[in-house]
Amino acid sequence: MSKLHADYYADSMVQIDGAIEWNEPVGEETYRIRIVAPTLAAAVVPGQFVMIRIKGINAPLIGRALAVYDVIADESGSLRCIDLVYLRKGVMTTALANCQVGTEVTVWGPLGNGFSNRPCDRLIMAVGGIGQTPMLLLGQEALGTRTFGVDRASGWASSAEIIYGARRASLLAGVDDFRGAGFDVTLCTDDGSVGEKRLVPDVLAERLSTIEAGTRVRVVTCGPEIMMQKVAQTCEAAGVDCQVSMETPMACGIGICFSCVAKIRQDDGEWDYKRTCVEGPIFDAEKLCWD
Protein backbone atom coordinates (compact mmCIF):
# COMPACT_ATOMS: atom_id res chain seq x y z
CA MET A 1 0.00 0.00 0.00
CA SER A 2 1.07 3.53 -0.65
CA LYS A 3 1.97 5.68 2.33
CA LEU A 4 -0.94 7.27 4.12
CA HIS A 5 -1.25 11.02 4.41
CA ALA A 6 -0.91 12.11 8.03
CA ASP A 7 -4.48 13.46 8.06
CA TYR A 8 -5.75 9.90 7.69
CA TYR A 9 -4.06 8.48 10.77
CA ALA A 10 -6.19 7.65 13.79
CA ASP A 11 -3.57 9.17 16.12
CA SER A 12 -5.78 12.17 16.86
CA MET A 13 -8.81 10.13 17.90
CA VAL A 14 -10.03 10.04 21.49
CA GLN A 15 -11.74 7.23 23.37
CA ILE A 16 -14.38 8.19 25.88
CA ASP A 17 -17.00 6.56 28.06
CA GLY A 18 -20.14 8.63 27.68
CA ALA A 19 -23.66 8.34 29.03
CA ILE A 20 -26.66 7.92 26.78
CA GLU A 21 -28.99 10.93 27.05
CA TRP A 22 -31.55 9.87 24.47
CA ASN A 23 -32.21 6.65 22.54
CA GLU A 24 -35.52 6.59 20.71
CA PRO A 25 -36.99 5.17 17.48
CA VAL A 26 -37.18 7.63 14.58
CA GLY A 27 -38.44 5.16 11.98
CA GLU A 28 -39.09 1.49 11.46
CA GLU A 29 -36.26 -0.34 13.29
CA THR A 30 -34.30 2.95 13.15
CA TYR A 31 -33.05 4.72 16.27
CA ARG A 32 -31.38 8.00 17.15
CA ILE A 33 -29.03 7.91 20.13
CA ARG A 34 -27.48 10.90 21.91
CA ILE A 35 -24.19 10.41 23.77
CA VAL A 36 -22.37 12.86 26.02
CA ALA A 37 -19.03 13.31 24.23
CA PRO A 38 -17.92 16.96 24.12
CA THR A 39 -14.40 16.27 22.79
CA LEU A 40 -15.77 14.30 19.86
CA ALA A 41 -18.53 16.80 19.19
CA ALA A 42 -16.03 19.64 18.89
CA ALA A 43 -13.70 17.75 16.53
CA VAL A 44 -15.92 15.88 14.08
CA VAL A 45 -16.39 17.00 10.46
CA PRO A 46 -19.10 15.85 8.04
CA GLY A 47 -18.64 12.29 6.84
CA GLN A 48 -16.55 11.10 9.77
CA PHE A 49 -17.67 8.26 12.00
CA VAL A 50 -17.13 6.77 15.44
CA MET A 51 -16.82 3.23 16.72
CA ILE A 52 -19.17 2.36 19.59
CA ARG A 53 -19.46 -0.43 22.13
CA ILE A 54 -21.65 -0.86 25.19
CA LYS A 55 -19.39 -0.41 28.20
CA GLY A 56 -18.75 -3.59 30.19
CA ILE A 57 -20.33 -5.92 27.62
CA ASN A 58 -18.10 -8.27 25.65
CA ALA A 59 -20.73 -9.80 23.38
CA PRO A 60 -20.35 -8.62 20.73
CA LEU A 61 -16.66 -8.03 21.36
CA ILE A 62 -15.98 -5.63 18.47
CA GLY A 63 -17.49 -2.19 18.08
CA ARG A 64 -19.84 -0.89 15.42
CA ALA A 65 -19.00 1.95 13.04
CA LEU A 66 -21.67 4.66 12.86
CA ALA A 67 -21.57 7.98 11.04
CA VAL A 68 -22.06 11.07 13.17
CA TYR A 69 -25.54 12.39 12.38
CA ASP A 70 -25.52 15.58 14.46
CA VAL A 71 -23.63 17.44 17.17
CA ILE A 72 -25.57 19.07 19.99
CA ALA A 73 -24.66 22.14 22.04
CA ASP A 74 -25.56 22.89 25.64
CA GLU A 75 -27.31 26.06 26.86
CA SER A 76 -24.04 28.01 26.74
CA GLY A 77 -23.43 27.06 23.11
CA SER A 78 -20.59 24.64 23.83
CA LEU A 79 -20.75 21.39 21.90
CA ARG A 80 -21.62 18.60 24.32
CA CYS A 81 -23.14 15.54 22.59
CA ILE A 82 -23.04 13.54 19.39
CA ASP A 83 -26.11 11.98 17.79
CA LEU A 84 -25.92 8.72 15.85
CA VAL A 85 -28.68 7.16 13.77
CA TYR A 86 -28.65 3.38 13.37
CA LEU A 87 -30.74 0.53 12.04
CA ARG A 88 -31.55 -2.23 14.53
CA LYS A 89 -30.39 -5.24 12.57
CA GLY A 90 -27.70 -7.38 14.24
CA VAL A 91 -26.56 -8.34 17.72
CA MET A 92 -24.78 -5.06 18.46
CA THR A 93 -27.48 -2.68 17.24
CA THR A 94 -30.23 -4.75 18.90
CA ALA A 95 -28.37 -4.50 22.21
CA LEU A 96 -27.85 -0.77 21.63
CA ALA A 97 -31.55 -0.24 20.97
CA ASN A 98 -32.31 -1.82 24.34
CA CYS A 99 -29.98 0.54 26.24
CA GLN A 100 -31.66 2.90 28.66
CA VAL A 101 -30.88 6.55 29.35
CA GLY A 102 -27.83 6.71 31.61
CA THR A 103 -26.17 3.59 30.20
CA GLU A 104 -22.52 4.21 29.41
CA VAL A 105 -21.06 3.39 26.02
CA THR A 106 -17.46 3.46 24.88
CA VAL A 107 -16.89 5.56 21.78
CA TRP A 108 -13.69 6.23 19.87
CA GLY A 109 -13.18 8.74 17.08
CA PRO A 110 -13.65 10.88 15.13
CA LEU A 111 -12.44 8.50 12.44
CA GLY A 112 -12.06 8.63 8.67
CA ASN A 113 -11.33 11.45 6.27
CA GLY A 114 -14.73 13.14 5.96
CA PHE A 115 -16.25 14.75 2.87
CA SER A 116 -14.36 17.33 0.87
CA ASN A 117 -15.63 20.88 1.14
CA ARG A 118 -14.83 21.69 -2.48
CA PRO A 119 -16.92 24.73 -3.51
CA CYS A 120 -19.92 24.28 -5.79
CA ASP A 121 -23.11 26.03 -6.79
CA ARG A 122 -25.36 23.09 -6.09
CA LEU A 123 -24.85 20.17 -3.70
CA ILE A 124 -26.96 17.07 -4.33
CA MET A 125 -26.98 14.29 -1.74
CA ALA A 126 -28.18 10.99 -3.24
CA VAL A 127 -28.85 8.48 -0.48
CA GLY A 128 -30.65 5.22 0.17
CA GLY A 129 -31.38 2.95 3.11
CA ILE A 130 -29.51 4.20 6.17
CA GLY A 131 -27.15 6.26 3.98
CA GLN A 132 -28.74 9.56 5.02
CA THR A 133 -26.82 9.56 8.31
CA PRO A 134 -23.75 11.64 7.31
CA MET A 135 -25.72 14.18 5.29
CA LEU A 136 -27.28 16.52 7.86
CA LEU A 137 -23.91 17.93 8.92
CA LEU A 138 -22.64 18.11 5.34
CA GLY A 139 -25.61 20.04 4.01
CA GLN A 140 -25.56 22.47 6.92
CA GLU A 141 -21.86 23.12 6.41
CA ALA A 142 -22.38 23.57 2.67
CA LEU A 143 -25.08 26.18 3.23
CA GLY A 144 -22.97 27.94 5.85
CA THR A 145 -25.54 27.59 8.64
CA ARG A 146 -23.06 25.69 10.84
CA THR A 147 -19.33 25.05 11.02
CA PHE A 148 -17.63 21.87 12.19
CA GLY A 149 -14.17 20.81 13.23
CA VAL A 150 -11.27 23.23 13.49
CA ASP A 151 -10.42 25.78 10.78
CA ARG A 152 -12.72 24.12 8.23
CA ALA A 153 -14.52 26.42 5.81
CA SER A 154 -18.30 26.45 5.48
CA GLY A 155 -20.74 28.14 3.13
CA TRP A 156 -19.23 26.54 0.05
CA ALA A 157 -22.50 25.79 -1.80
CA SER A 158 -25.37 28.01 -2.90
CA SER A 159 -28.02 25.30 -2.47
CA ALA A 160 -28.33 21.80 -1.03
CA GLU A 161 -30.82 19.08 -1.83
CA ILE A 162 -31.25 15.47 -0.82
CA ILE A 163 -32.73 12.67 -2.91
CA TYR A 164 -33.58 10.03 -0.33
CA GLY A 165 -34.83 6.54 -1.10
CA ALA A 166 -36.05 3.59 0.95
CA ARG A 167 -38.10 0.46 0.45
CA ARG A 168 -41.15 2.03 2.13
CA ALA A 169 -42.17 5.21 3.92
CA SER A 170 -41.73 3.83 7.43
CA LEU A 171 -37.99 3.33 6.83
CA LEU A 172 -37.34 7.00 6.06
CA ALA A 173 -35.72 8.78 9.03
CA GLY A 174 -34.70 12.40 9.47
CA VAL A 175 -36.84 13.93 6.73
CA ASP A 176 -38.07 16.74 8.99
CA ASP A 177 -34.46 17.45 10.03
CA PHE A 178 -33.41 17.85 6.41
CA ARG A 179 -36.31 20.14 5.60
CA GLY A 180 -35.68 22.15 8.76
CA ALA A 181 -32.05 22.57 7.71
CA GLY A 182 -33.12 24.21 4.46
CA PHE A 183 -32.49 21.31 2.08
CA ASP A 184 -34.74 20.64 -0.89
CA VAL A 185 -36.05 17.12 -0.25
CA THR A 186 -37.13 14.52 -2.82
CA LEU A 187 -38.36 11.18 -1.45
CA CYS A 188 -38.41 7.88 -3.32
CA THR A 189 -39.90 4.58 -2.17
CA ASP A 190 -39.87 1.19 -3.85
CA ASP A 191 -43.55 0.65 -3.07
CA GLY A 192 -44.70 4.20 -3.78
CA SER A 193 -45.97 4.67 -0.20
CA VAL A 194 -44.55 8.20 -0.15
CA GLY A 195 -42.86 10.42 -2.71
CA GLU A 196 -41.91 9.04 -6.10
CA LYS A 197 -42.02 5.34 -6.95
CA ARG A 198 -38.61 5.51 -8.56
CA LEU A 199 -34.99 4.70 -7.85
CA VAL A 200 -32.61 7.35 -6.54
CA PRO A 201 -30.14 7.10 -9.49
CA ASP A 202 -33.00 7.62 -11.97
CA VAL A 203 -34.22 10.72 -10.16
CA LEU A 204 -30.64 12.01 -10.01
CA ALA A 205 -30.14 11.46 -13.75
CA GLU A 206 -33.27 13.46 -14.49
CA ARG A 207 -32.17 16.22 -12.14
CA LEU A 208 -28.74 16.50 -13.71
CA SER A 209 -30.28 16.73 -17.18
CA THR A 210 -32.16 19.89 -16.18
CA ILE A 211 -29.24 21.82 -14.70
CA GLU A 212 -28.08 24.83 -16.65
CA ALA A 213 -24.71 24.71 -18.34
CA GLY A 214 -21.95 26.28 -16.26
CA THR A 215 -23.51 25.34 -12.92
CA ARG A 216 -20.95 23.73 -10.64
CA VAL A 217 -22.62 20.61 -9.30
CA ARG A 218 -21.33 18.21 -6.66
CA VAL A 219 -22.98 14.90 -5.83
CA VAL A 220 -22.32 12.89 -2.69
CA THR A 221 -23.81 9.46 -2.14
CA CYS A 222 -24.17 6.87 0.60
CA GLY A 223 -26.29 3.74 0.83
CA PRO A 224 -26.52 0.30 -0.78
CA GLU A 225 -23.48 -0.38 -2.94
CA ILE A 226 -25.44 -1.06 -6.14
CA MET A 227 -27.21 2.30 -5.73
CA MET A 228 -23.93 4.13 -5.16
CA GLN A 229 -22.40 2.46 -8.22
CA LYS A 230 -25.29 3.62 -10.39
CA VAL A 231 -25.06 7.14 -8.93
CA ALA A 232 -21.33 7.18 -9.71
CA GLN A 233 -21.96 6.02 -13.27
CA THR A 234 -24.65 8.66 -13.72
CA CYS A 235 -22.28 11.37 -12.53
CA GLU A 236 -19.45 10.12 -14.74
CA ALA A 237 -21.73 10.23 -17.80
CA ALA A 238 -22.77 13.78 -16.90
CA GLY A 239 -19.24 14.95 -16.06
CA VAL A 240 -20.25 15.78 -12.49
CA ASP A 241 -18.00 15.71 -9.41
CA CYS A 242 -19.04 12.81 -7.16
CA GLN A 243 -17.88 11.48 -3.80
CA VAL A 244 -18.92 8.15 -2.30
CA SER A 245 -19.21 7.30 1.40
CA MET A 246 -18.49 3.59 1.65
CA GLU A 247 -20.38 1.47 4.18
CA THR A 248 -17.84 -1.37 4.27
CA PRO A 249 -18.16 -3.42 7.51
CA MET A 250 -15.42 -2.54 9.99
CA ALA A 251 -13.97 -4.28 13.03
CA CYS A 252 -11.40 -1.88 14.52
CA GLY A 253 -11.97 1.45 12.76
CA ILE A 254 -8.30 2.44 13.05
CA GLY A 255 -6.60 0.55 10.20
CA ILE A 256 -5.19 -2.41 12.10
CA CYS A 257 -7.35 -5.36 11.03
CA PHE A 258 -7.65 -4.75 7.25
CA SER A 259 -11.23 -6.08 7.29
CA CYS A 260 -12.73 -3.06 5.49
CA VAL A 261 -10.66 -2.81 2.33
CA ALA A 262 -12.00 -1.50 -0.97
CA LYS A 263 -10.49 -1.60 -4.45
CA ILE A 264 -9.22 1.89 -5.31
CA ARG A 265 -7.77 2.92 -8.65
CA GLN A 266 -4.25 4.37 -8.50
CA ASP A 267 -2.71 7.15 -10.58
CA ASP A 268 -1.06 4.56 -12.85
CA GLY A 269 -4.44 3.01 -13.69
CA GLU A 270 -3.91 -0.10 -11.57
CA TRP A 271 -5.93 -0.76 -8.41
CA ASP A 272 -4.88 -1.45 -4.85
CA TYR A 273 -6.72 -2.25 -1.64
CA LYS A 274 -7.29 0.73 0.65
CA ARG A 275 -8.70 0.66 4.16
CA THR A 276 -12.08 2.33 4.28
CA CYS A 277 -11.64 3.29 7.93
CA VAL A 278 -8.48 5.38 7.49
CA GLU A 279 -8.16 6.18 3.78
CA GLY A 280 -11.92 6.56 3.52
CA PRO A 281 -14.77 6.20 4.10
CA ILE A 282 -15.07 9.01 1.53
CA PHE A 283 -13.60 8.35 -1.92
CA ASP A 284 -13.84 10.22 -5.19
CA ALA A 285 -16.18 8.10 -7.30
CA GLU A 286 -13.83 7.77 -10.26
CA LYS A 287 -11.26 6.05 -8.00
CA LEU A 288 -13.52 3.17 -7.01
CA CYS A 289 -13.36 -0.22 -8.72
CA TRP A 290 -16.85 -1.65 -8.32
CA ASP A 291 -16.24 -5.17 -9.69
GROMACS .gro file of N, CA and C in nm, residues 118-190:
model
  219
  118ARG      N    1  -1.509   2.101  -0.121
  118ARG     CA    2  -1.483   2.169  -0.248
  118ARG      C    3  -1.603   2.257  -0.284
  119PRO      N    4  -1.581   2.383  -0.321
  119PRO     CA    5  -1.692   2.473  -0.351
  119PRO      C    6  -1.774   2.427  -0.471
  120CYS      N    7  -1.903   2.458  -0.467
  120CYS     CA    8  -1.992   2.428  -0.579
  120CYS      C    9  -2.110   2.524  -0.572
  121ASP      N   10  -2.187   2.526  -0.680
  121ASP     CA   11  -2.311   2.603  -0.679
  121ASP      C   12  -2.425   2.522  -0.619
  122ARG      N   13  -2.422   2.393  -0.647
  122ARG     CA   14  -2.536   2.309  -0.609
  122ARG      C   15  -2.485   2.175  -0.556
  123LEU      N   16  -2.520   2.144  -0.432
  123LEU     CA   17  -2.485   2.017  -0.370
  123LEU      C   18  -2.606   1.925  -0.375
  124ILE      N   19  -2.588   1.805  -0.429
  124ILE     CA   20  -2.696   1.707  -0.433
  124ILE      C   21  -2.650   1.584  -0.355
  125MET      N   22  -2.726   1.547  -0.255
  125MET     CA   23  -2.698   1.429  -0.174
  125MET      C   24  -2.793   1.318  -0.217
  126ALA      N   25  -2.739   1.210  -0.273
  126ALA     CA   26  -2.818   1.099  -0.324
  126ALA      C   27  -2.798   0.981  -0.231
  127VAL      N   28  -2.902   0.945  -0.155
  127VAL     CA   29  -2.885   0.848  -0.048
  127VAL      C   30  -2.997   0.745  -0.051
  128GLY      N   31  -2.966   0.628   0.006
  128GLY     CA   32  -3.065   0.522   0.017
  128GLY      C   33  -3.043   0.443   0.143
  129GLY      N   34  -3.149   0.376   0.190
  129GLY     CA   35  -3.138   0.295   0.311
  129GLY      C   36  -3.105   0.380   0.432
  130ILE      N   37  -2.997   0.344   0.501
  130ILE     CA   38  -2.951   0.420   0.617
  130ILE      C   39  -2.841   0.519   0.578
  131GLY      N   40  -2.822   0.541   0.448
  131GLY     CA   41  -2.715   0.626   0.398
  131GLY      C   42  -2.738   0.775   0.417
  132GLN      N   43  -2.850   0.814   0.475
  132GLN     CA   44  -2.874   0.956   0.502
  132GLN      C   45  -2.793   1.007   0.621
  133THR      N   46  -2.736   0.917   0.700
  133THR     CA   47  -2.682   0.956   0.831
  133THR      C   48  -2.570   1.058   0.827
  134PRO      N   49  -2.479   1.060   0.728
  134PRO     CA   50  -2.375   1.164   0.731
  134PRO      C   51  -2.415   1.296   0.666
  135MET      N   52  -2.539   1.307   0.617
  135MET     CA   53  -2.572   1.418   0.529
  135MET      C   54  -2.622   1.544   0.598
  136LEU      N   55  -2.675   1.532   0.719
  136LEU     CA   56  -2.728   1.652   0.786
  136LEU      C   57  -2.615   1.751   0.813
  137LEU      N   58  -2.504   1.705   0.866
  137LEU     CA   59  -2.391   1.793   0.892
  137LEU      C   60  -2.335   1.851   0.762
  138LEU      N   61  -2.323   1.765   0.660
  138LEU     CA   62  -2.264   1.811   0.534
  138LEU      C   63  -2.346   1.922   0.471
  139GLY      N   64  -2.477   1.902   0.463
  139GLY     CA   65  -2.561   2.004   0.401
  139GLY      C   66  -2.561   2.134   0.479
  140GLN      N   67  -2.560   2.125   0.611
  140GLN     CA   68  -2.556   2.247   0.692
  140GLN      C   69  -2.424   2.322   0.672
  141GLU      N   70  -2.314   2.248   0.667
  141GLU     CA   71  -2.186   2.312   0.641
  141GLU      C   72  -2.185   2.376   0.502
  142ALA      N   73  -2.237   2.304   0.404
  142ALA     CA   74  -2.238   2.357   0.267
  142ALA      C   75  -2.314   2.488   0.258
  143LEU      N   76  -2.426   2.496   0.327
  143LEU     CA   77  -2.508   2.618   0.323
  143LEU      C   78  -2.453   2.728   0.413
  144GLY      N   79  -2.356   2.694   0.498
  144GLY     CA   80  -2.297   2.794   0.585
  144GLY      C   81  -2.377   2.822   0.710
  145THR      N   82  -2.474   2.737   0.744
  145THR     CA   83  -2.554   2.759   0.864
  145THR      C   84  -2.483   2.709   0.989
  146ARG      N   85  -2.384   2.620   0.970
  146ARG     CA   86  -2.306   2.569   1.084
  146ARG      C   87  -2.164   2.543   1.036
  147THR      N   88  -2.072   2.542   1.131
  147THR     CA   89  -1.933   2.505   1.102
  147THR      C   90  -1.895   2.388   1.192
  148PHE      N   91  -1.802   2.307   1.144
  148PHE     CA   92  -1.763   2.187   1.219
  148PHE      C   93  -1.612   2.171   1.216
  149GLY      N   94  -1.560   2.102   1.317
  149GLY     CA   95  -1.417   2.081   1.323
  149GLY      C   96  -1.342   2.210   1.356
  150VAL      N   97  -1.215   2.210   1.321
  150VAL     CA   98  -1.127   2.323   1.349
  150VAL      C   99  -1.074   2.380   1.218
  151ASP      N  100  -1.095   2.509   1.196
  151ASP     CA  101  -1.042   2.578   1.078
  151ASP      C  102  -1.092   2.515   0.947
  152ARG      N  103  -1.215   2.470   0.945
  152ARG     CA  104  -1.272   2.412   0.823
  152ARG      C  105  -1.377   2.509   0.769
  153ALA      N  106  -1.364   2.543   0.642
  153ALA     CA  107  -1.452   2.642   0.581
  153ALA      C  108  -1.594   2.588   0.566
  154SER      N  109  -1.690   2.678   0.573
  154SER     CA  110  -1.830   2.645   0.548
  154SER      C  111  -1.886   2.744   0.447
  155GLY      N  112  -2.012   2.724   0.409
  155GLY     CA  113  -2.074   2.814   0.313
  155GLY      C  114  -2.019   2.800   0.173
  156TRP      N  115  -1.988   2.676   0.135
  156TRP     CA  116  -1.923   2.654   0.005
  156TRP      C  117  -2.019   2.610  -0.105
  157ALA      N  118  -2.150   2.612  -0.077
  157ALA     CA  119  -2.250   2.579  -0.180
  157ALA      C  120  -2.364   2.679  -0.173
  158SER      N  121  -2.424   2.707  -0.287
  158SER     CA  122  -2.537   2.801  -0.290
  158SER      C  123  -2.668   2.733  -0.252
  159SER      N  124  -2.680   2.603  -0.281
  159SER     CA  125  -2.802   2.530  -0.247
  159SER      C  126  -2.766   2.385  -0.215
  160ALA      N  127  -2.854   2.321  -0.139
  160ALA     CA  128  -2.833   2.180  -0.103
  160ALA      C  129  -2.966   2.107  -0.114
  161GLU      N  130  -2.962   1.991  -0.174
  161GLU     CA  131  -3.082   1.908  -0.183
  161GLU      C  132  -3.047   1.763  -0.156
  162ILE      N  133  -3.145   1.688  -0.110
  162ILE     CA  134  -3.125   1.547  -0.082
  162ILE      C  135  -3.231   1.466  -0.156
  163ILE      N  136  -3.185   1.365  -0.227
  163ILE     CA  137  -3.273   1.267  -0.291
  163ILE      C  138  -3.260   1.140  -0.208
  164TYR      N  139  -3.365   1.103  -0.139
  164TYR     CA  140  -3.358   1.003  -0.033
  164TYR      C  141  -3.456   0.889  -0.064
  165GLY      N  142  -3.402   0.769  -0.075
  165GLY     CA  143  -3.483   0.654  -0.110
  165GLY      C  144  -3.482   0.545  -0.005
  166ALA      N  145  -3.594   0.473   0.004
  166ALA     CA  146  -3.605   0.359   0.095
  166ALA      C  147  -3.708   0.263   0.037
  167ARG      N  148  -3.714   0.145   0.095
  167ARG     CA  149  -3.810   0.046   0.045
  167ARG      C  150  -3.954   0.092   0.066
  168ARG      N  151  -3.980   0.155   0.181
  168ARG     CA  152  -4.115   0.203   0.213
  168ARG      C  153  -4.104   0.324   0.305
  169ALA      N  154  -4.216   0.394   0.319
  169ALA     CA  155  -4.217   0.521   0.392
  169ALA      C  156  -4.171   0.507   0.535
  170SER      N  157  -4.205   0.398   0.601
  170SER     CA  158  -4.173   0.383   0.743
  170SER      C  159  -4.024   0.373   0.770
  171LEU      N  160  -3.944   0.346   0.667
  171LEU     CA  161  -3.799   0.333   0.683
  171LEU      C  162  -3.726   0.465   0.664
  172LEU      N  163  -3.796   0.569   0.623
  172LEU     CA  164  -3.734   0.700   0.606
  172LEU      C  165  -3.717   0.765   0.744
  173ALA      N  166  -3.599   0.818   0.771
  173ALA     CA  167  -3.572   0.878   0.903
  173ALA      C  168  -3.494   1.008   0.886
  174GLY      N  169  -3.540   1.113   0.951
  174GLY     CA  170  -3.470   1.240   0.947
  174GLY      C  171  -3.523   1.338   0.845
  175VAL      N  172  -3.633   1.306   0.780
  175VAL     CA  173  -3.684   1.393   0.673
  175VAL      C  174  -3.714   1.533   0.725
  176ASP      N  175  -3.777   1.542   0.842
  176ASP     CA  176  -3.807   1.674   0.899
  176ASP      C  177  -3.679   1.751   0.933
  177ASP      N  178  -3.574   1.680   0.975
  177ASP     CA  179  -3.446   1.745   1.003
  177ASP      C  180  -3.389   1.808   0.877
  178PHE      N  181  -3.397   1.735   0.766
  178PHE     CA  182  -3.341   1.785   0.641
  178PHE      C  183  -3.420   1.906   0.592
  179ARG      N  184  -3.550   1.899   0.602
  179ARG     CA  185  -3.631   2.014   0.560
  179ARG      C  186  -3.606   2.134   0.650
  180GLY      N  187  -3.594   2.108   0.781
  180GLY     CA  188  -3.568   2.215   0.876
  180GLY      C  189  -3.433   2.281   0.855
  181ALA      N  190  -3.338   2.204   0.798
  181ALA     CA  191  -3.205   2.257   0.771
  181ALA      C  192  -3.198   2.337   0.642
  182GLY      N  193  -3.308   2.342   0.568
  182GLY     CA  194  -3.312   2.421   0.446
  182GLY      C  195  -3.278   2.345   0.320
  183PHE      N  196  -3.276   2.210   0.328
  183PHE     CA  197  -3.249   2.131   0.208
  183PHE      C  198  -3.377   2.115   0.126
  184ASP      N  199  -3.366   2.113  -0.005
  184ASP     CA  200  -3.474   2.064  -0.089
  184ASP      C  201  -3.477   1.912  -0.077
  185VAL      N  202  -3.594   1.855  -0.053
  185VAL     CA  203  -3.605   1.712  -0.025
  185VAL      C  204  -3.691   1.644  -0.130
  186THR      N  205  -3.638   1.538  -0.192
  186THR     CA  206  -3.713   1.452  -0.282
  186THR      C  207  -3.710   1.311  -0.225
  187LEU      N  208  -3.827   1.252  -0.202
  187LEU     CA  209  -3.836   1.118  -0.145
  187LEU      C  210  -3.872   1.017  -0.251
  188CYS      N  211  -3.812   0.899  -0.240
  188CYS     CA  212  -3.841   0.788  -0.332
  188CYS      C  213  -3.866   0.663  -0.248
  189THR      N  214  -3.967   0.586  -0.283
  189THR     CA  215  -3.990   0.458  -0.217
  189THR      C  216  -4.017   0.351  -0.320
  190ASP      N  217  -3.969   0.230  -0.292
  190ASP     CA  218  -3.987   0.119  -0.385
  190ASP      C  219  -4.134   0.085  -0.405
   0.00000   0.00000   0.00000
